[in-house]
CSV table of C-alpha atoms in Angstrom, one decimal:
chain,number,residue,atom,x,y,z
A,1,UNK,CA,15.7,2.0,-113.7
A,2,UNK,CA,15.8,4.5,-111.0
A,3,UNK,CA,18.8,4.6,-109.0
A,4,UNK,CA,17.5,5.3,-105.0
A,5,UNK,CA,19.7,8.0,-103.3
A,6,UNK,CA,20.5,6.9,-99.7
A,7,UNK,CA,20.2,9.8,-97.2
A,8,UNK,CA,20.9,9.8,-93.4
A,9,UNK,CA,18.3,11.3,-91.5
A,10,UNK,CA,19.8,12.8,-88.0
A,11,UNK,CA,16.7,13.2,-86.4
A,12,UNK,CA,16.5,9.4,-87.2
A,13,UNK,CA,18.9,8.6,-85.2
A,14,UNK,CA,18.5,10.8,-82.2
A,15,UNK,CA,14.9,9.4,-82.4
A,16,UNK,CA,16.3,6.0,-82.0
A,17,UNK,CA,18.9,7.0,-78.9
A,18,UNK,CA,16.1,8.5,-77.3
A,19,UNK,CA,14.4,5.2,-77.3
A,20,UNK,CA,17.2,3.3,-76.5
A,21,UNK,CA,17.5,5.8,-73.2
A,22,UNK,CA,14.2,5.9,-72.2
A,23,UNK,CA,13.8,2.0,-72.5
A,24,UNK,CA,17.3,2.3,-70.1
A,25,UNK,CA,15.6,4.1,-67.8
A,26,UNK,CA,12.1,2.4,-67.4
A,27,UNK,CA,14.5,-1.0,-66.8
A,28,UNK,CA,16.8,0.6,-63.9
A,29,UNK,CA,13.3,2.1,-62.5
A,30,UNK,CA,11.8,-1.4,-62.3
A,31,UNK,CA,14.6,-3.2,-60.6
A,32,UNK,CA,15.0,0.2,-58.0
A,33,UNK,CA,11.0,-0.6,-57.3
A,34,UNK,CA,11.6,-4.2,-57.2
A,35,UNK,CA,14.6,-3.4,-54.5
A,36,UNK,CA,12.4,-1.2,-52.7
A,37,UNK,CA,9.2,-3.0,-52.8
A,38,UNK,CA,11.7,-6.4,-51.6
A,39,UNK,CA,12.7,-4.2,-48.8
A,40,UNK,CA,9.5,-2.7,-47.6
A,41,UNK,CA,8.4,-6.7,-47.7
A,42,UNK,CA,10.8,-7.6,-45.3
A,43,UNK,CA,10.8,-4.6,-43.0
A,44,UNK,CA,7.0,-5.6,-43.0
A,45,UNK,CA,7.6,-9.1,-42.2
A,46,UNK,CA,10.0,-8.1,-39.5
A,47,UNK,CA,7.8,-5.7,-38.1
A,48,UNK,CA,5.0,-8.5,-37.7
A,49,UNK,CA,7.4,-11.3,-36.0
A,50,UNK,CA,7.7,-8.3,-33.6
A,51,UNK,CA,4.6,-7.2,-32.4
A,52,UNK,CA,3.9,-11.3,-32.7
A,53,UNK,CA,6.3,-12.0,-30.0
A,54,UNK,CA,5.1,-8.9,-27.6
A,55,UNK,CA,1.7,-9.8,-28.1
A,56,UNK,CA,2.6,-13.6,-27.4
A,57,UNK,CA,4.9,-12.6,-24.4
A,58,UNK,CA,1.6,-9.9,-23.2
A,59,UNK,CA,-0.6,-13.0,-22.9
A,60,UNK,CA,1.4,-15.0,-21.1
A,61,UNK,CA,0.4,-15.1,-17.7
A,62,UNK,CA,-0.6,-17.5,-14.3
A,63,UNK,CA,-4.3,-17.2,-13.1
A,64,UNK,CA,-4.5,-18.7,-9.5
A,65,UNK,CA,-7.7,-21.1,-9.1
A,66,UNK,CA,-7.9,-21.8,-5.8
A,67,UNK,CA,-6.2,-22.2,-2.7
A,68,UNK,CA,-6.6,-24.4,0.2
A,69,UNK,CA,-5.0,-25.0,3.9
A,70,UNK,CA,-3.3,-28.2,3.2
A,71,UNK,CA,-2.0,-29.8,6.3
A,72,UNK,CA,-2.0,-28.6,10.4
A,73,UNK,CA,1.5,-26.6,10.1
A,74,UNK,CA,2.7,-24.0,7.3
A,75,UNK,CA,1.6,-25.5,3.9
A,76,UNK,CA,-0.8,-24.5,1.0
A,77,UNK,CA,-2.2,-26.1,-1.5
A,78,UNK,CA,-3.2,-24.3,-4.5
A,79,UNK,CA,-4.1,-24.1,-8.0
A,80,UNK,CA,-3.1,-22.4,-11.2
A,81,UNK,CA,-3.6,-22.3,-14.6
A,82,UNK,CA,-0.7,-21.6,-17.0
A,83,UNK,CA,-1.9,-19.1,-20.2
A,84,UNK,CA,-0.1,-18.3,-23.2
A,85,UNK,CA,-0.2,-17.3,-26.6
A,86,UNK,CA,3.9,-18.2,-27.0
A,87,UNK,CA,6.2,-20.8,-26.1
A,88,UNK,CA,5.5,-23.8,-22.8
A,89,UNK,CA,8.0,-22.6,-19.9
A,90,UNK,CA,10.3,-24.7,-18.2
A,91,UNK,CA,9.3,-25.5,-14.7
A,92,UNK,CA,12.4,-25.1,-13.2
A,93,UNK,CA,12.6,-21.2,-14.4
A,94,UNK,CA,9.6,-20.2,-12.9
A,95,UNK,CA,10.3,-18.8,-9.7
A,96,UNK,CA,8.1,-17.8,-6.9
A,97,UNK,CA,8.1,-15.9,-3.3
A,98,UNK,CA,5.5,-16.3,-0.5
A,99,UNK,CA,5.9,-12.6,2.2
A,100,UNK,CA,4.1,-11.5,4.6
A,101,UNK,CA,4.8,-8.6,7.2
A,102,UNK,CA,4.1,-8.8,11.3
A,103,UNK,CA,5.4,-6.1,13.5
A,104,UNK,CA,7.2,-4.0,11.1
A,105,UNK,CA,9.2,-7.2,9.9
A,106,UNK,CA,9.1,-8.8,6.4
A,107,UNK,CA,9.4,-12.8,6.1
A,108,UNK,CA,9.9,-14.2,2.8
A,109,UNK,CA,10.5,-17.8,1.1
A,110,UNK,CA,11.3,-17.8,-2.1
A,111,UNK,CA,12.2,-20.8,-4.4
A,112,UNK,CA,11.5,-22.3,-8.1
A,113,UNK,CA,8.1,-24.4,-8.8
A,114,UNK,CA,9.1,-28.1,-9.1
A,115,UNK,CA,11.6,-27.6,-6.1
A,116,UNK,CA,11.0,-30.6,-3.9
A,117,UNK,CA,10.1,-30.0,-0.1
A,118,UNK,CA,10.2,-32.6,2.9
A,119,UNK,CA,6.1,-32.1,3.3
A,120,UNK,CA,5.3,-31.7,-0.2
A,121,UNK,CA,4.2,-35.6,-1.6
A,122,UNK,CA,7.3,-37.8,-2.2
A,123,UNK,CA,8.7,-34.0,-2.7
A,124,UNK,CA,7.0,-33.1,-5.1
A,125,UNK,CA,5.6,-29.6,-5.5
A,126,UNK,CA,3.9,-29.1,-8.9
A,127,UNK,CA,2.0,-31.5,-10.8
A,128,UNK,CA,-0.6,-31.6,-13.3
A,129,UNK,CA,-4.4,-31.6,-12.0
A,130,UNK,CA,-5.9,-35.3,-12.7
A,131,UNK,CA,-2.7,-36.5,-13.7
A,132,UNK,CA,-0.4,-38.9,-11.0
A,133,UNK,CA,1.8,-36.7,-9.0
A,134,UNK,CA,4.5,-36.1,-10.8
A,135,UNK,CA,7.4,-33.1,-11.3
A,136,UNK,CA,6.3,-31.7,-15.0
A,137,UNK,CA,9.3,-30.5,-16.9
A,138,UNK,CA,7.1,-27.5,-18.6
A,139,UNK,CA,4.5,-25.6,-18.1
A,140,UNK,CA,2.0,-26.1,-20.6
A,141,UNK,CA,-0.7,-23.3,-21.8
A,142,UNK,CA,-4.3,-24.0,-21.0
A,143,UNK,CA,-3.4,-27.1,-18.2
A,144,UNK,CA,-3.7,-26.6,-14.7
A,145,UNK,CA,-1.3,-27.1,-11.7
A,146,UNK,CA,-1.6,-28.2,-8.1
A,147,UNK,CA,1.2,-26.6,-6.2
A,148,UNK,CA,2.2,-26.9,-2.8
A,149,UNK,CA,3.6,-23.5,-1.1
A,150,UNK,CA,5.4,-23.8,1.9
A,151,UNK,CA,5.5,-21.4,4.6
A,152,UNK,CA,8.5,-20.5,6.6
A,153,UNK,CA,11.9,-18.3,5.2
A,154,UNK,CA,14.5,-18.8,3.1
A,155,UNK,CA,15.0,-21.4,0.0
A,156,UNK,CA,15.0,-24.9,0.0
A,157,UNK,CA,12.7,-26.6,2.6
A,158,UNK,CA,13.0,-23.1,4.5
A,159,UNK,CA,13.0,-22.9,8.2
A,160,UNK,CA,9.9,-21.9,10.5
A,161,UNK,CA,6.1,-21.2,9.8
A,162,UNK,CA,6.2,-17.5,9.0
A,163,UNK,CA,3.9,-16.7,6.4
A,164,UNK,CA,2.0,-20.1,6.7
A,165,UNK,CA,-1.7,-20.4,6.7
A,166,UNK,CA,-1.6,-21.3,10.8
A,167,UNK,CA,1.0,-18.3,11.4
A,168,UNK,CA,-1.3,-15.7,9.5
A,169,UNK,CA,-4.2,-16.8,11.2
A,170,UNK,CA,-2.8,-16.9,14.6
A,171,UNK,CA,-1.5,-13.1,13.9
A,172,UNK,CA,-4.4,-12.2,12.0
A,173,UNK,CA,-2.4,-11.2,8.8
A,174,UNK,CA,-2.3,-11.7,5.0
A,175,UNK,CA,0.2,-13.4,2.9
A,176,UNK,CA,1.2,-12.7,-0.3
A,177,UNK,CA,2.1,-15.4,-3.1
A,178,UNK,CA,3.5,-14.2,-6.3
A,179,UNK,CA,4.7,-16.1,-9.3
A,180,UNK,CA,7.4,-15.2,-11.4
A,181,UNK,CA,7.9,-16.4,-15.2
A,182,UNK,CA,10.9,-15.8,-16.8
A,183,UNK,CA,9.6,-13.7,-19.6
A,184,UNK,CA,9.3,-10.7,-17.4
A,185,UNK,CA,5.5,-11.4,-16.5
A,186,UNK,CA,4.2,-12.2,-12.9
A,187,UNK,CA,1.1,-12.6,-10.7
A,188,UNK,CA,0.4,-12.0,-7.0
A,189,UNK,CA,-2.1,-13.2,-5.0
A,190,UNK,CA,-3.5,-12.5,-1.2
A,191,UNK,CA,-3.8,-15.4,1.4
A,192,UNK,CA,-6.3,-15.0,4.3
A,193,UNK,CA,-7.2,-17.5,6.8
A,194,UNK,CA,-10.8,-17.1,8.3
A,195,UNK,CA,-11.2,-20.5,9.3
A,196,UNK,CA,-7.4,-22.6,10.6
A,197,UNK,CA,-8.6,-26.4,9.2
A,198,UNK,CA,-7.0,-28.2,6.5
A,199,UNK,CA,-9.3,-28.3,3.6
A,200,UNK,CA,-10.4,-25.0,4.3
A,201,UNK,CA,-10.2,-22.5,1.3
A,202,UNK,CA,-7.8,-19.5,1.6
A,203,UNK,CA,-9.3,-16.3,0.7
């Protein structure tokens, strides 16, 4: 019987560490792709939810209807339609300001919708179109609004006419009505009187 002579082969064995390191490095490589590509995932992600919210907060936005002359004295009556691609708005935090300027002099009234005035119906200044007069805590995308602007200056029930659609007519000036929502994004709109009579339109 032939006796077998066990010999160490060297290159063997550098062979088999080279494996062993090259399997090494194809693991750490993986799990610094798998980081990387997790990473790039949620930058992505991140990235998205952002221009989401701009683009939301970009459509967001009051288009005026209609307005109307709606009693003998200083109010409006007008309509609006609330637009968004984002989040309803609380009534109370949408604020607005009625100016107009006679003889070099600026008048303004200013207030929040859904802040109740003496003329307005049982005080109410906002409510939803076909829907019983009621205050609506939120503005709601895609429904429509009758509000009722009141003329004069100052906040609350304000005092005097300035601004309203008998006091532009009489001077022959416009009025301007802007709405302010408290994302940042606003509207204005003109008021002209051509014709003083409740139920006329406002131009």
């Amino acid at each position: 019987m032939i006796a077998m002579e066990k010999q160490n082969d060297p290159f063997a064995q550098v062979g088999l560490g080279a494996m062993i390191l090259f399997i090494g490095i194809i693991i750490a490589v993986s799990s610094s792709m798998y980081v990387m590509i997790n990473q790039l995932e949620r930058i992505s992600q991140s990235a998205e939810e952002t221009v989401s919210i701009a683009t939301n907060e970009g459509h967001t936005q009051v288009v005026f209807i209609g307005g109307w002359i709606d009693d003998a004295y200083d109010d409006y009556l007008i309509m609006i339609e609330y637009q968004s691609l984002g989040k309803n708005v609380q009534t109370d935090e949408v604020g607005w300001v009625l100016w107009c300027e006679h003889n070099d002099q600026i008048f303004r009234r200013m207030g929040y919708l859904g802040d109740t005035v003496n003329s307005a119906p049982n005080g109410v200044t906002i409510w939803e179109v076909g829907e019983d007069i009621a205050l609506p805590t939120e503005l709601i995308s895609g429904k429509r609004y009758f509000v009722i602007v009141d003329g004069g200056t100052g906040t609350g029930n304000g005092a005097g006419r300035a601004c309203g659609p008998e006091w532009i007519f009489d001077n022959g000036v416009t009025a301007y009505y802007s709405i302010y929502l408290p994302n940042g994004g606003h509207t204005t709109q003109e008021f002209r009187v051509n014709v003083f009579e409740v139920g006329e339109s406002v131009t």
